[in-house]
């Protein structure tokens, strides 16, 4: 064997050895990743957890309660849900789209979009729901502030120019979010970002103008009228803006208590 052939053989050996090491590392990382995903899944959602389901209808939202009885990758099985108002069993047909909410680790609530994809006969009849990966489960922010029902003038602008700016009034407001009336013709979408200017009247007669970047959490149809209700979650408030909102809500709360008394 010539010197060139020896070098070529050594190079081929180390190339194969290096490739084998790389493959082994990739396989190990995939195994670790799979384990960590499985552990997080078990922490957040598990068999026996209560599930609240919401189905949007023509101007209404129906809520059901159920329990997770079995879990597979990509789907969950629940018992037949009960209507939260009537306490009657709900029969959901395949293809029904729902919003599912559950409480995970440390009493943190999450929600995700789901769909009825099948049923299974067993000792307890089961409904199969689609279940996206947990990185698509959205955390529900708890209401840390008092929410006051009051009308405040507001102007709404789309962060991505998805609709023309419009003026409106609030239905309620807190230091963490608000509910605004939205004309039905406005093409606003859930989870989109908007900029909201609000005029907050103070007890002194002064008007405080606050601009807040907000995320559209939900759009609720009203059975009558030309408006929907848009619920917002405020983002990146400065300390000054948050204090203005807290002070406004506090003054309104006192004002409403005096009116009731």
Short mmCIF file of C-alpha atoms in Angstrom, two decimals:
data_model
loop_
_atom_site.label_atom_id
_atom_site.label_comp_id
_atom_site.label_asym_id
_atom_site.label_seq_id
_atom_site.Cartn_x
_atom_site.Cartn_y
_atom_site.Cartn_z
CA UNK A 1 0.00 0.00 0.00
CA UNK A 2 1.38 3.38 -1.01
CA UNK A 3 1.67 6.37 1.35
CA UNK A 4 -1.19 8.07 -0.52
CA UNK A 5 -3.44 5.03 -0.09
CA UNK A 6 -2.61 4.86 3.63
CA UNK A 7 -3.50 8.50 4.11
CA UNK A 8 -6.75 8.02 2.15
CA UNK A 9 -7.72 5.05 4.35
CA UNK A 10 -6.97 6.97 7.54
CA UNK A 11 -9.00 9.96 6.28
CA UNK A 12 -11.95 7.68 5.39
CA UNK A 13 -11.78 6.03 8.82
CA UNK A 14 -11.82 9.31 10.72
CA UNK A 15 -14.53 10.73 8.43
CA UNK A 16 -16.73 7.70 9.16
CA UNK A 17 -15.87 7.89 12.88
CA UNK A 18 -16.73 11.62 12.98
CA UNK A 19 -20.02 11.03 11.19
CA UNK A 20 -20.90 8.25 13.63
CA UNK A 21 -20.22 10.55 16.56
CA UNK A 22 -22.40 13.29 15.06
CA UNK A 23 -25.26 10.82 14.46
CA UNK A 24 -24.95 9.57 18.05
CA UNK A 25 -25.05 13.14 19.41
CA UNK A 26 -28.15 13.95 17.32
CA UNK A 27 -29.90 10.77 18.50
CA UNK A 28 -29.05 11.60 22.13
CA UNK A 29 -30.33 15.19 21.79
CA UNK A 30 -33.56 13.96 20.20
CA UNK A 31 -34.05 11.55 23.10
CA UNK A 32 -33.40 14.30 25.65
CA UNK A 33 -35.77 16.65 23.85
CA UNK A 34 -38.46 13.99 23.72
CA UNK A 35 -38.14 13.35 27.44
CA UNK A 36 -38.28 17.03 28.32
CA UNK A 37 -41.38 17.51 26.16
CA UNK A 38 -43.02 14.54 27.81
CA UNK A 39 -42.21 15.84 31.27
CA UNK A 40 -43.62 19.30 30.48
CA UNK A 41 -46.77 17.72 29.06
CA UNK A 42 -47.29 15.76 32.23
CA UNK A 43 -46.78 18.88 34.34
CA UNK A 44 -49.21 21.09 32.43
CA UNK A 45 -52.01 18.74 31.45
CA UNK A 46 -52.81 15.31 32.81
CA UNK A 47 -55.55 12.73 32.96
CA UNK A 48 -58.21 13.76 35.45
CA UNK A 49 -57.88 17.50 34.77
CA UNK A 50 -61.09 19.48 34.39
CA UNK A 51 -61.68 20.99 30.97
CA UNK A 52 -63.97 23.91 30.15
CA UNK A 53 -65.14 24.02 26.54
CA UNK A 54 -66.62 27.04 24.75
CA UNK A 55 -68.60 26.91 21.52
CA UNK A 56 -69.46 30.13 19.71
CA UNK A 57 -72.90 30.35 18.18
CA UNK A 58 -74.98 33.07 16.57
CA UNK A 59 -74.35 35.84 19.06
CA UNK A 60 -73.97 33.43 21.97
CA UNK A 61 -71.24 31.42 23.67
CA UNK A 62 -72.12 28.06 25.18
CA UNK A 63 -69.89 26.62 27.90
CA UNK A 64 -69.45 22.98 28.86
CA UNK A 65 -67.52 21.20 31.59
CA UNK A 66 -65.77 17.89 31.15
CA UNK A 67 -62.84 15.80 32.33
CA UNK A 68 -59.77 14.44 30.53
CA UNK A 69 -59.92 10.64 30.72
CA UNK A 70 -57.19 9.66 28.29
CA UNK A 71 -54.32 11.33 26.44
CA UNK A 72 -52.46 10.47 23.26
CA UNK A 73 -50.02 12.52 21.23
CA UNK A 74 -52.08 14.97 19.21
CA UNK A 75 -55.43 14.26 20.86
CA UNK A 76 -57.25 13.82 24.17
CA UNK A 77 -60.34 11.84 25.16
CA UNK A 78 -63.00 13.38 27.41
CA UNK A 79 -66.30 12.22 28.85
CA UNK A 80 -69.49 13.68 27.37
CA UNK A 81 -69.53 17.32 28.53
CA UNK A 82 -72.29 18.98 30.55
CA UNK A 83 -73.74 22.38 29.73
CA UNK A 84 -72.69 24.71 32.57
CA UNK A 85 -76.11 26.43 32.63
CA UNK A 86 -78.55 23.56 32.14
CA UNK A 87 -76.29 20.77 33.47
CA UNK A 88 -77.54 18.63 30.57
CA UNK A 89 -75.30 16.39 28.48
CA UNK A 90 -74.08 18.01 25.28
CA UNK A 91 -73.83 15.93 22.12
CA UNK A 92 -71.07 17.43 20.00
CA UNK A 93 -70.85 16.36 16.36
CA UNK A 94 -67.56 15.68 14.60
CA UNK A 95 -66.00 18.86 13.26
CA UNK A 96 -67.32 21.07 16.06
CA UNK A 97 -64.73 23.76 16.80
CA UNK A 98 -64.18 24.67 20.45
CA UNK A 99 -61.97 26.63 22.80
CA UNK A 100 -60.63 24.47 25.64
CA UNK A 101 -59.41 25.84 28.98
CA UNK A 102 -57.65 23.96 31.78
CA UNK A 103 -55.60 24.75 34.88
CA UNK A 104 -52.04 23.46 34.86
CA UNK A 105 -49.07 23.66 37.18
CA UNK A 106 -49.20 26.21 40.02
CA UNK A 107 -52.84 27.05 39.23
CA UNK A 108 -51.93 28.70 35.93
CA UNK A 109 -54.76 28.57 33.38
CA UNK A 110 -54.19 27.80 29.68
CA UNK A 111 -56.39 27.60 26.62
CA UNK A 112 -56.10 26.15 23.11
CA UNK A 113 -58.26 25.74 20.02
CA UNK A 114 -59.59 22.25 19.42
CA UNK A 115 -62.03 20.26 17.31
CA UNK A 116 -64.14 17.12 17.80
CA UNK A 117 -62.44 14.46 15.67
CA UNK A 118 -64.19 11.29 16.80
CA UNK A 119 -65.96 9.23 19.43
CA UNK A 120 -65.22 5.91 21.09
CA UNK A 121 -67.54 3.45 22.74
CA UNK A 122 -66.27 2.19 26.08
CA UNK A 123 -67.53 1.61 29.60
CA UNK A 124 -67.72 5.41 29.61
CA UNK A 125 -68.42 6.84 26.12
CA UNK A 126 -65.59 9.14 25.07
CA UNK A 127 -65.22 12.11 22.75
CA UNK A 128 -61.89 12.59 21.01
CA UNK A 129 -60.58 16.15 20.66
CA UNK A 130 -57.59 17.38 18.71
CA UNK A 131 -54.85 18.77 20.94
CA UNK A 132 -52.05 20.97 19.55
CA UNK A 133 -48.51 20.89 20.99
CA UNK A 134 -48.17 22.66 24.31
CA UNK A 135 -46.17 25.53 22.85
CA UNK A 136 -49.45 26.49 21.18
CA UNK A 137 -51.35 26.57 24.49
CA UNK A 138 -51.87 30.18 25.54
CA UNK A 139 -51.49 31.29 29.14
CA UNK A 140 -54.49 33.15 30.55
CA UNK A 141 -53.46 36.19 32.52
CA UNK A 142 -55.22 36.51 35.84
CA UNK A 143 -57.04 39.75 36.51
CA UNK A 144 -54.71 41.44 38.94
CA UNK A 145 -56.67 44.69 38.92
CA UNK A 146 -60.25 45.73 39.63
CA UNK A 147 -62.36 45.91 36.46
CA UNK A 148 -64.80 48.81 36.37
CA UNK A 149 -67.84 49.06 34.10
CA UNK A 150 -67.58 52.55 32.62
CA UNK A 151 -67.63 54.34 29.28
CA UNK A 152 -64.32 55.88 28.26
CA UNK A 153 -63.65 57.49 24.87
CA UNK A 154 -61.03 55.57 22.93
CA UNK A 155 -59.34 55.51 19.52
CA UNK A 156 -58.00 52.24 18.08
CA UNK A 157 -55.23 51.85 15.49
CA UNK A 158 -54.00 48.60 13.97
CA UNK A 159 -50.32 47.88 14.58
CA UNK A 160 -50.06 46.22 11.14
CA UNK A 161 -52.48 48.49 9.24
CA UNK A 162 -55.10 45.74 8.98
CA UNK A 163 -57.98 48.20 9.35
CA UNK A 164 -58.60 51.94 9.37
CA UNK A 165 -58.44 53.70 12.77
CA UNK A 166 -61.78 54.16 14.50
CA UNK A 167 -63.17 55.81 17.63
CA UNK A 168 -65.29 53.99 20.17
CA UNK A 169 -66.10 53.71 23.88
CA UNK A 170 -65.24 51.14 26.53
CA UNK A 171 -67.64 48.77 28.25
CA UNK A 172 -65.25 48.16 31.12
CA UNK A 173 -61.63 48.90 31.99
CA UNK A 174 -58.90 47.91 34.43
CA UNK A 175 -55.19 48.57 34.77
CA UNK A 176 -54.57 45.31 32.92
CA UNK A 177 -57.04 45.46 30.05
CA UNK A 178 -60.36 46.71 28.72
CA UNK A 179 -63.43 45.76 26.71
CA UNK A 180 -64.28 48.07 23.81
CA UNK A 181 -67.15 48.25 21.34
CA UNK A 182 -66.06 47.52 17.76
CA UNK A 183 -68.16 48.14 14.62
CA UNK A 184 -68.88 44.79 12.97
CA UNK A 185 -67.46 45.97 9.64
CA UNK A 186 -64.00 46.50 11.17
CA UNK A 187 -61.75 43.56 10.22
CA UNK A 188 -59.97 43.13 13.53
CA UNK A 189 -58.63 39.67 14.43
CA UNK A 190 -58.10 37.85 17.70
CA UNK A 191 -54.47 37.83 18.94
CA UNK A 192 -53.61 40.85 16.76
CA UNK A 193 -51.88 43.91 18.24
CA UNK A 194 -53.50 47.33 18.38
CA UNK A 195 -52.62 50.77 19.76
CA UNK A 196 -55.33 52.32 21.90
CA UNK A 197 -55.60 55.96 22.98
CA UNK A 198 -57.95 56.52 25.93
CA UNK A 199 -59.22 59.70 27.57
CA UNK A 200 -59.42 59.19 31.34
CA UNK A 201 -61.38 61.93 33.14
CA UNK A 202 -60.03 62.68 36.63
CA UNK A 203 -62.10 63.81 39.60
CA UNK A 204 -60.39 67.21 39.34
CA UNK A 205 -61.86 67.72 35.87
CA UNK A 206 -58.53 67.11 34.16
CA UNK A 207 -58.37 64.64 31.25
CA UNK A 208 -55.45 62.18 31.20
CA UNK A 209 -54.65 60.75 27.78
CA UNK A 210 -53.08 57.30 27.83
CA UNK A 211 -51.72 55.31 24.89
CA UNK A 212 -51.40 51.56 25.46
CA UNK A 213 -50.19 48.77 23.19
CA UNK A 214 -52.72 45.97 23.48
CA UNK A 215 -53.43 42.45 22.30
CA UNK A 216 -56.90 41.48 21.13
CA UNK A 217 -57.83 38.54 23.35
CA UNK A 218 -61.34 37.86 22.17
CA UNK A 219 -64.16 39.14 19.94
CA UNK A 220 -67.72 38.57 21.15
CA UNK A 221 -70.71 38.97 18.85
CA UNK A 222 -73.79 40.72 20.15
CA UNK A 223 -77.22 39.40 19.08
CA UNK A 224 -78.42 42.94 18.43
CA UNK A 225 -76.82 46.13 17.19
CA UNK A 226 -73.93 46.83 14.85
CA UNK A 227 -71.07 46.29 17.28
CA UNK A 228 -69.01 43.47 18.75
CA UNK A 229 -67.17 43.47 22.06
CA UNK A 230 -63.38 43.37 21.81
CA UNK A 231 -61.51 42.37 24.97
CA UNK A 232 -57.93 43.65 25.26
CA UNK A 233 -54.89 42.83 27.32
CA UNK A 234 -52.50 45.75 27.85
CA UNK A 235 -48.79 45.28 27.13
CA UNK A 236 -45.65 47.18 28.14
CA UNK A 237 -47.31 49.78 30.34
CA UNK A 238 -45.01 52.34 31.91
CA UNK A 239 -45.30 52.91 35.65
CA UNK A 240 -46.90 56.30 34.97
CA UNK A 241 -49.53 54.82 32.64
CA UNK A 242 -50.31 51.99 35.04
CA UNK A 243 -50.71 54.40 37.95
CA UNK A 244 -53.02 56.61 35.87
CA UNK A 245 -55.21 53.61 35.09
CA UNK A 246 -55.22 52.38 38.69
CA UNK A 247 -56.10 55.86 39.97
CA UNK A 248 -58.89 56.23 37.39
CA UNK A 249 -60.41 52.83 38.28
CA UNK A 250 -60.15 53.58 42.00
CA UNK A 251 -61.92 56.94 41.62
CA UNK A 252 -64.64 55.38 39.47
CA UNK A 253 -65.12 52.61 42.02
CA UNK A 254 -65.61 55.17 44.81
CA UNK A 255 -67.98 57.16 42.61
CA UNK A 256 -70.09 54.08 41.87
CA UNK A 257 -70.22 53.10 45.55
CA UNK A 258 -71.46 56.59 46.50
CA UNK A 259 -74.13 56.37 43.80
CA UNK A 260 -75.34 53.00 45.11
CA UNK A 261 -75.40 54.28 48.71
#
